[in-house]
mmCIF file of C-alpha atoms in Angstrom:
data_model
loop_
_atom_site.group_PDB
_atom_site.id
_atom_site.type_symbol
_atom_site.label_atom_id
_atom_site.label_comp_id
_atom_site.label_asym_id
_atom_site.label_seq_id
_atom_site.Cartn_x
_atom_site.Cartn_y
_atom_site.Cartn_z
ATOM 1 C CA UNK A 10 -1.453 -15.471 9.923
ATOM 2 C CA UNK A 11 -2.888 -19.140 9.831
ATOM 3 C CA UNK A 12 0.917 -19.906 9.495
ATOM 4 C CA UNK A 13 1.395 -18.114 13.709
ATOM 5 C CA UNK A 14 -1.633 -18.840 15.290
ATOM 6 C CA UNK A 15 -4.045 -21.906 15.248
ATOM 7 C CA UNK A 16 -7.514 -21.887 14.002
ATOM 8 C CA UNK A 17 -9.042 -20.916 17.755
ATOM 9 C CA UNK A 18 -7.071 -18.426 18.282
ATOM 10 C CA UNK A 19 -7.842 -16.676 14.488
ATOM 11 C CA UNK A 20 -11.802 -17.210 15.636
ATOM 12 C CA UNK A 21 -11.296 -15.532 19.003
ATOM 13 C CA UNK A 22 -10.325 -12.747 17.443
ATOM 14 C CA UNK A 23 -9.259 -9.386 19.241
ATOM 15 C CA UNK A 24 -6.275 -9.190 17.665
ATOM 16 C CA UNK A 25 -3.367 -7.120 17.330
ATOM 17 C CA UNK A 26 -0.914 -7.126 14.593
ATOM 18 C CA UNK A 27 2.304 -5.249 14.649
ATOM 19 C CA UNK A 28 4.291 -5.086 11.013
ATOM 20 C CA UNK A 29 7.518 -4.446 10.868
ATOM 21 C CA UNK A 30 6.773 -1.542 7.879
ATOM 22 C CA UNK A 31 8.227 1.999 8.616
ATOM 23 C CA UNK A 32 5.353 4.554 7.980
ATOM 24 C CA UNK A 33 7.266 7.104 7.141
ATOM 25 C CA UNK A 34 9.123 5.320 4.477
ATOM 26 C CA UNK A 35 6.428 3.610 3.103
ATOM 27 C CA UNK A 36 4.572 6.532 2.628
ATOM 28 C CA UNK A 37 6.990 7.825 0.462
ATOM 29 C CA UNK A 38 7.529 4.611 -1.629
ATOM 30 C CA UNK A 39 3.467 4.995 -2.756
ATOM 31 C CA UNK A 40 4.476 8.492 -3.706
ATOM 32 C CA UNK A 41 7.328 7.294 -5.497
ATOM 33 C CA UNK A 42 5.416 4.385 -7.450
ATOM 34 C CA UNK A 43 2.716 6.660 -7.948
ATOM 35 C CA UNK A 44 5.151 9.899 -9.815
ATOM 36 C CA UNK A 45 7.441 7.266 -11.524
ATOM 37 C CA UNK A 46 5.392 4.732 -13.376
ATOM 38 C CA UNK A 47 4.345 6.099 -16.680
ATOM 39 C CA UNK A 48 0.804 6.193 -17.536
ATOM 40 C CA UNK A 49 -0.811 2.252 -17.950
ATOM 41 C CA UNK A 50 1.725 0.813 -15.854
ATOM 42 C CA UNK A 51 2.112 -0.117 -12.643
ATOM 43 C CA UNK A 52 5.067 -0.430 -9.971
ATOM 44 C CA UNK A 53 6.106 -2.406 -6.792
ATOM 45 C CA UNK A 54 8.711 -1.926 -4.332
ATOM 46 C CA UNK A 55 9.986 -3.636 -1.519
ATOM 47 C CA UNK A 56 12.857 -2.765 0.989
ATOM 48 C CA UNK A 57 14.074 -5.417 3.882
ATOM 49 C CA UNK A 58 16.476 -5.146 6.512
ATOM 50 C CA UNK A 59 18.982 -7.592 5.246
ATOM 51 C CA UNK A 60 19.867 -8.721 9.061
ATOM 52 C CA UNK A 61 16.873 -9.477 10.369
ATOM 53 C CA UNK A 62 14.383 -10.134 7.074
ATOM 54 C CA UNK A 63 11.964 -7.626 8.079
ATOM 55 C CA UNK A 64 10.444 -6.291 5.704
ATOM 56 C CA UNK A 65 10.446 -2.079 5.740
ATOM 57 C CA UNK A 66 8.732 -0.846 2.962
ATOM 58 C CA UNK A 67 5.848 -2.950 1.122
ATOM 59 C CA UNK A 68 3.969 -1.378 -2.088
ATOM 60 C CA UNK A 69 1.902 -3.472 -4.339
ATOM 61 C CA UNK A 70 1.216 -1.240 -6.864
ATOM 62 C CA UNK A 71 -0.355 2.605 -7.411
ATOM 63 C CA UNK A 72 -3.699 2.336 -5.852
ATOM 64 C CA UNK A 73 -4.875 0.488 -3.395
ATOM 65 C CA UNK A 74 -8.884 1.680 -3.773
ATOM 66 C CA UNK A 75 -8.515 0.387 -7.882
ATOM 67 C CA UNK A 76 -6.684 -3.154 -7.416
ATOM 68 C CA UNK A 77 -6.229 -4.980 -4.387
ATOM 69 C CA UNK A 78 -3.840 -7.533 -6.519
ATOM 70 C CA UNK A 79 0.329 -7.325 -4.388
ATOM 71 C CA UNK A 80 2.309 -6.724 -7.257
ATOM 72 C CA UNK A 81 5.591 -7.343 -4.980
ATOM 73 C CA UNK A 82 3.672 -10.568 -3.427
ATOM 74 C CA UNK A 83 1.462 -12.020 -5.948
ATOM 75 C CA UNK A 84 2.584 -11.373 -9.018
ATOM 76 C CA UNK A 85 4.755 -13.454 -11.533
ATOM 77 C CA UNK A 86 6.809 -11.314 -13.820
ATOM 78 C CA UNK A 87 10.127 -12.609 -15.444
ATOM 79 C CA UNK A 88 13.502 -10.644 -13.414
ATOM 80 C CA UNK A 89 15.201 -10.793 -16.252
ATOM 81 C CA UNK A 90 19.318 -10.057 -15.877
ATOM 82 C CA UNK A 91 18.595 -9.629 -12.355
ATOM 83 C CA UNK A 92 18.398 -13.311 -12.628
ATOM 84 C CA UNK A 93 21.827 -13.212 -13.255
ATOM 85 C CA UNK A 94 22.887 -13.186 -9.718
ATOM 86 C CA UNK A 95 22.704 -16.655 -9.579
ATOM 87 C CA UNK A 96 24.953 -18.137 -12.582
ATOM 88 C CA UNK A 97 27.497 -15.741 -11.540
ATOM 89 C CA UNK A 98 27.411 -16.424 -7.610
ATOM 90 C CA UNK A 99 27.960 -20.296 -8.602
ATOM 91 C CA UNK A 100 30.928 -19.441 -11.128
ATOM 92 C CA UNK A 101 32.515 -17.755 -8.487
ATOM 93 C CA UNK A 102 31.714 -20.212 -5.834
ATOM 94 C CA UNK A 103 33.461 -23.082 -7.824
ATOM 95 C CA UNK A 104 36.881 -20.860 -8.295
ATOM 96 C CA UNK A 105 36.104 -18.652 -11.162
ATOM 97 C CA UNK A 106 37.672 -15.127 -10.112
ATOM 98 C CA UNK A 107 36.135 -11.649 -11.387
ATOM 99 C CA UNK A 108 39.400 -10.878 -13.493
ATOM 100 C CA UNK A 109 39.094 -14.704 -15.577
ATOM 101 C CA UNK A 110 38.711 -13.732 -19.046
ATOM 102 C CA UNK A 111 35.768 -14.891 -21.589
ATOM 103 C CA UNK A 112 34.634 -14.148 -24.988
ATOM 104 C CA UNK A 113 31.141 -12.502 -25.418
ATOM 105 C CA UNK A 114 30.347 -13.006 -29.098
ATOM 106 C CA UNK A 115 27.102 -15.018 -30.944
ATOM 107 C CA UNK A 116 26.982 -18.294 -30.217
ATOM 108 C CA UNK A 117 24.628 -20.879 -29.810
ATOM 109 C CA UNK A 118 23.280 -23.826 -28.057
ATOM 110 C CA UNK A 119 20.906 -25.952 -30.511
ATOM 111 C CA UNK A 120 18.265 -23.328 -31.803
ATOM 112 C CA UNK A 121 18.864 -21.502 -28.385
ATOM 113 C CA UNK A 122 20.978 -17.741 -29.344
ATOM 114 C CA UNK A 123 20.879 -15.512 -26.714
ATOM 115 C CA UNK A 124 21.506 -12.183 -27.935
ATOM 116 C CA UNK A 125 22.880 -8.838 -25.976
ATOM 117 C CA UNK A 126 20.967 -5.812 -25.793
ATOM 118 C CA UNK A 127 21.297 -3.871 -28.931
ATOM 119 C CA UNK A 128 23.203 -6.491 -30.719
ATOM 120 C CA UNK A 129 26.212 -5.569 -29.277
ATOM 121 C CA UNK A 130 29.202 -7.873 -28.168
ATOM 122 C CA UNK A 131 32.358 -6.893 -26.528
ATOM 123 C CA UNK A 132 35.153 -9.918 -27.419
ATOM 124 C CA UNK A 133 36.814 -10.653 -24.686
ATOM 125 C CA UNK A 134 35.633 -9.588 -21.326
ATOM 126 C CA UNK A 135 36.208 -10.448 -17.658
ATOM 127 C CA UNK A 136 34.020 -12.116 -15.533
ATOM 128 C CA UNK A 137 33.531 -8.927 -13.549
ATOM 129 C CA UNK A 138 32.904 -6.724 -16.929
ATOM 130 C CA UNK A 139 30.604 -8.982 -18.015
ATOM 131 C CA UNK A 140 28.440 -8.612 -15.163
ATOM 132 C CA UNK A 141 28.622 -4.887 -14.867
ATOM 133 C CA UNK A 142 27.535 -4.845 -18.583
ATOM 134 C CA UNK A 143 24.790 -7.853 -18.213
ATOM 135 C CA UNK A 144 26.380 -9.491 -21.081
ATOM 136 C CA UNK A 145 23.649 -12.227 -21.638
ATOM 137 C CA UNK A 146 26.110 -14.663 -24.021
ATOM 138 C CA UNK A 147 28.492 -14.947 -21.340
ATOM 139 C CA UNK A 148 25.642 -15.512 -18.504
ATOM 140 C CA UNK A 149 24.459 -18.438 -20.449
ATOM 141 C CA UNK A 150 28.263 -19.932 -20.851
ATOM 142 C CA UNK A 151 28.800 -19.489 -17.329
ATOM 143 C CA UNK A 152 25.252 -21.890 -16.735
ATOM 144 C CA UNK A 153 26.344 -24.473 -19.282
ATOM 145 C CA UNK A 154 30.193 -24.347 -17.591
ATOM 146 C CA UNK A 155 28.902 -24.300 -14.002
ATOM 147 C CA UNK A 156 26.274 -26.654 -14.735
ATOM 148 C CA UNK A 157 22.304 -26.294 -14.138
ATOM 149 C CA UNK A 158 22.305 -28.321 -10.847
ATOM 150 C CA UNK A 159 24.981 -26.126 -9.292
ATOM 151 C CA UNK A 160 22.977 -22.885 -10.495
ATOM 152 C CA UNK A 161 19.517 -24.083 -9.236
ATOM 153 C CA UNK A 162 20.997 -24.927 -6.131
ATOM 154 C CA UNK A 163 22.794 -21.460 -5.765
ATOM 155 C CA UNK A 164 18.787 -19.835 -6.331
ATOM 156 C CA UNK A 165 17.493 -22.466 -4.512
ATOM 157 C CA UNK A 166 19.455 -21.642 -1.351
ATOM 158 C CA UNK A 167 18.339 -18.076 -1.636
ATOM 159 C CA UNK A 168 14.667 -18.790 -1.713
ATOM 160 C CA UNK A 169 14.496 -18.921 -5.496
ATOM 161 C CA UNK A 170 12.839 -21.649 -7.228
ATOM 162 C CA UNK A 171 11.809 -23.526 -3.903
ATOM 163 C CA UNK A 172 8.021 -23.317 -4.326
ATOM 164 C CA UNK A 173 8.140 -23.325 -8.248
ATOM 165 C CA UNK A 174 10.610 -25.467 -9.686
ATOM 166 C CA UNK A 175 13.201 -23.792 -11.997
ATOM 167 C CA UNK A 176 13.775 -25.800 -15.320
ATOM 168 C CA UNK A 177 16.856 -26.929 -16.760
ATOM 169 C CA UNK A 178 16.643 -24.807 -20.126
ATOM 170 C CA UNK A 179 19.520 -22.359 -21.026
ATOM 171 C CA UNK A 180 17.281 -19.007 -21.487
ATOM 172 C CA UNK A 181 17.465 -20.168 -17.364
ATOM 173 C CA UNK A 182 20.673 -17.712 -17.434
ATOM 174 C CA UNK A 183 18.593 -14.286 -17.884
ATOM 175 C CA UNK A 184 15.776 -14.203 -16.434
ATOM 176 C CA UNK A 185 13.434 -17.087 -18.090
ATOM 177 C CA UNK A 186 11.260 -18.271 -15.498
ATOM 178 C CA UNK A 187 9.222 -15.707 -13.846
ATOM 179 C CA UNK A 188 10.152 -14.218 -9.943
ATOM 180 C CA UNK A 189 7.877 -12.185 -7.121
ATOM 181 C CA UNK A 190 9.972 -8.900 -6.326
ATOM 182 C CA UNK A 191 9.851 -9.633 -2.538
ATOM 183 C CA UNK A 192 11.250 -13.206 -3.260
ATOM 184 C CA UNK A 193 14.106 -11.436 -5.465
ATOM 185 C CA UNK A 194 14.711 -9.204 -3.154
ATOM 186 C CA UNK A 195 14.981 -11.459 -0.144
ATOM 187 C CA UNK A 196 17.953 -13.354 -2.633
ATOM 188 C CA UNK A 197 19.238 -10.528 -2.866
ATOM 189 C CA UNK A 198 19.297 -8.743 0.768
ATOM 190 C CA UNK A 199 21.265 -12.154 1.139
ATOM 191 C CA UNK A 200 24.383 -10.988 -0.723
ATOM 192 C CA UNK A 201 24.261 -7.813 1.784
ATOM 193 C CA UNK A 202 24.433 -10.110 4.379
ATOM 194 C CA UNK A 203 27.490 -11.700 3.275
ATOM 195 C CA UNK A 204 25.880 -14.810 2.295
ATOM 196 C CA UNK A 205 23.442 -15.882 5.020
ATOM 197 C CA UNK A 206 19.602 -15.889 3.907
ATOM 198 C CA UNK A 207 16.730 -15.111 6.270
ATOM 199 C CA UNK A 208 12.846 -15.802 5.120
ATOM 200 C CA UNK A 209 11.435 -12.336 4.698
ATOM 201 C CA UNK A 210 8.222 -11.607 6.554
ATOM 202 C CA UNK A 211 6.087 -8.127 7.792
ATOM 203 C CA UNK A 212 5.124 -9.146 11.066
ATOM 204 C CA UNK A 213 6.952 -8.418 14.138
ATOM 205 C CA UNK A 214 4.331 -9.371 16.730
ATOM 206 C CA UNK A 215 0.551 -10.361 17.349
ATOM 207 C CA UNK A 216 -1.162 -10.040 20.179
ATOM 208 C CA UNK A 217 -4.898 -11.042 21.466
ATOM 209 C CA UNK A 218 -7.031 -10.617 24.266
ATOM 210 C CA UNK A 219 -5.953 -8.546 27.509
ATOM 211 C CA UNK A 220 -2.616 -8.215 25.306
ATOM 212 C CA UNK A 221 -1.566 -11.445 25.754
ATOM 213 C CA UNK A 222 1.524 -12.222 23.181
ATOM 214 C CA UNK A 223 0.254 -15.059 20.790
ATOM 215 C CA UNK A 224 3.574 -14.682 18.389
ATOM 216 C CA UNK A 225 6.552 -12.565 18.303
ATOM 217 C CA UNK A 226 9.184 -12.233 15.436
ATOM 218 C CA UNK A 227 12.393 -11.841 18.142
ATOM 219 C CA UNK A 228 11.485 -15.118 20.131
ATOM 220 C CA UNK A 229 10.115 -17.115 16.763
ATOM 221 C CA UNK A 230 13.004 -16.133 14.407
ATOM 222 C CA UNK A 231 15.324 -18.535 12.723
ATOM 223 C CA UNK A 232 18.899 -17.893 12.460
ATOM 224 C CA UNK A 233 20.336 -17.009 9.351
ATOM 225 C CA UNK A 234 21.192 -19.519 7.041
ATOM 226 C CA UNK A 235 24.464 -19.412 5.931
ATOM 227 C CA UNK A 236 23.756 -20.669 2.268
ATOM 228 C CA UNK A 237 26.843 -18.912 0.341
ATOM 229 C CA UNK A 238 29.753 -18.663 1.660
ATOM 230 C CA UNK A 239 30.927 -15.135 3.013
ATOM 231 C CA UNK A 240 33.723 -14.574 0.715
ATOM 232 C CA UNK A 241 31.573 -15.596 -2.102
ATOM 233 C CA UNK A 242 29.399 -12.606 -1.064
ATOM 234 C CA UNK A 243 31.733 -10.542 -0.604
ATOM 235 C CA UNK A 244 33.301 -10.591 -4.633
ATOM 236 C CA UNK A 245 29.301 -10.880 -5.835
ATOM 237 C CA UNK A 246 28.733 -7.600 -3.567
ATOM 238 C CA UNK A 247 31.829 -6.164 -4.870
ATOM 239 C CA UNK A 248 30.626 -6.559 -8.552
ATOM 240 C CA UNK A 249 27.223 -5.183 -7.721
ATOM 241 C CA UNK A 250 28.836 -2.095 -6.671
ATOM 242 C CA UNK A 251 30.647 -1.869 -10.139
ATOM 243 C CA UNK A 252 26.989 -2.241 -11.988
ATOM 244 C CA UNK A 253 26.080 0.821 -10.612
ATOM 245 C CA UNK A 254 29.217 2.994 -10.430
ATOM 246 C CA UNK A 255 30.328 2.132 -14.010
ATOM 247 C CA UNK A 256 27.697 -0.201 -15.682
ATOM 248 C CA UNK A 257 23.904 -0.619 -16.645
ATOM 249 C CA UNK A 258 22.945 0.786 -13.178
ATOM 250 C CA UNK A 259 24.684 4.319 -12.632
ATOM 251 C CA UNK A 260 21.303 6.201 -12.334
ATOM 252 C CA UNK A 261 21.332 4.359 -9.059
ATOM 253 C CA UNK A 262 24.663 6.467 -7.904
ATOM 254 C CA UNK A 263 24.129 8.200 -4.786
ATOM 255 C CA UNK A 264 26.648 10.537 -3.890
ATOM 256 C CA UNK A 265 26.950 10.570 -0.094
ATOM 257 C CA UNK A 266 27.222 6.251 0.181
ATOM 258 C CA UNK A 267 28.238 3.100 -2.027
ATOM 259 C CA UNK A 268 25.476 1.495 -3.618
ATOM 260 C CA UNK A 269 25.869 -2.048 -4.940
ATOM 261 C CA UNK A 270 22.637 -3.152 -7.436
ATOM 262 C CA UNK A 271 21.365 -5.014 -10.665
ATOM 263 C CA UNK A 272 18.926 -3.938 -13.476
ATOM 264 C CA UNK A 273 16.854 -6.064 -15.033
ATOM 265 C CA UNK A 274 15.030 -5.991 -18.594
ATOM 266 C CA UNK A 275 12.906 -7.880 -19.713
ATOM 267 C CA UNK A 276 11.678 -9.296 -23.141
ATOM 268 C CA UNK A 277 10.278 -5.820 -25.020
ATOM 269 C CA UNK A 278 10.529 -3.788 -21.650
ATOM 270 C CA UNK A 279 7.650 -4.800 -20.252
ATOM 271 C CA UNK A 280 9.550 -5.466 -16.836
ATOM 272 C CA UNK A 281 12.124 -3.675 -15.795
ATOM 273 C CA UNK A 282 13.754 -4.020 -12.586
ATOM 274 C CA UNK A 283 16.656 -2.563 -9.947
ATOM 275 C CA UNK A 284 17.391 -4.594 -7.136
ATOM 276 C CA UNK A 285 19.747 -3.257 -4.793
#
């Protein structure tokens, strides 16, 4: 709030505070995270409207009463291949199209060998096949092709790696340096907006004494920024579509609308991630 109103107007006080979460549906998210995360873990979900950046659904975790900590806010956990969004977006955004053809095999850069879950490789593969099947070998290619500049830019310009910088290592390529889930998300929501990026936030309006508006989202909202280019978007949202209806994310199928997504793993399980 510091960031809407100034420090007289905070010590006044009377406020109101509208957020922008939907009740109903965030209700049901807690009941979700609580029934779905084994026992000893915990869960966070976020859901934003991808056209405005208001955020819908908020949960931070199973119990508010145990642990005030935001797991979607405040907490640093590695996205692994959901991280992947971004080497891909800048291989298509310099030409690359999702039929080009590469080899996923072991290989290695110095002492860095990515591996692919299970051990598995598929020989050659299209760009678009690759993705589907989160090949990690041919994520890292596509970083040392593209370039680390171009790839931190491409995050960058989604709200990735603005207030921590991202390094230029090649583990970079799945998932290395560690994300918040509404930050991810925002990137994300992004691609559904064919390519233009708004700054999530919860609030929609505060007001203070006699009801006076002090802030409002509609009159204090910046326009979306355009930061990948719509037809860019569209293939990336295309191949998100094709994780879930024939690659790592096809317990995300619903049957009465498309759903375009990405899983993410990481090192051991010990995050695992759907963004979608």
């Amino acid at each position: 709030l510091p960031i809407f109103l100034t420090a007289e107007q905070i010590e006044i006080g009377g406020l109101k505070i509208r957020t922008s979460l939907n009740l109903t549906w965030q209700k049901e998210a807690q009941q979700v995270i609580r029934d779905l995360s084994p026992e000893g873990t915990e869960g966070a979900l976020v859901s934003i409207n991808p056209r405005s950046g208001l955020v819908r659904v908020m949960v931070g975790g199973k119990d508010f009463n145990e642990t005030q900590f935001n797991r979607a806010t405040q907490a640093l956990r590695s996205p692994g291949s959901t991280f992947k969004l971004f080497p891909f977006l800048a291989a298509i955004n310099i030409g690359i199209k999702p039929e080009d053809q590469f080899t996923d095999a072991p290989i290695c850069w110095d002492d860095y060998c990515p591996k692919n879950f299970n051990n598995k490789y598929m020989g050659r593969v299209s760009l678009s096949d690759a993705f589907q099947y989160s090949l990690n070998t041919v994520s890292v290619k596509l970083l040392d092709l593209v370039g680390f500049d171009e790839v931190i830019a491409t995050a960058n310009a989604l709200g990735i790696g603005t207030k921590r910088r991202l390094g230029k290592y090649y583990p970079l390529a799945i998932g290395a340096y560690e994300q918040t889930v509404l930050d991810m998300t925002a990137a994300y929501a992004a691609i559904a907006n064919r390519g233009a990026y708004l700054q999530p936030t919860p609030f929609e309006e505060v007001r203070g004494p006699g009801n006076s508006l002090l802030w409002s989202h509609k009159e204090n909202q910046k326009a979306a920024e355009q930061t990948i280019e719509p037809n860019v978007a569209d293939t990336m949202n295309w191949m998100l579509q094709r994780v879930v209806s024939v690659g790592t994310g096809m317990e995300a199928t619903l049957k009465n609308r498309p759903v375009a997504g990405k899983t993410g793993t990481s090192e051991g399980g010990r995050d695992l991630w759907f963004i979608g």
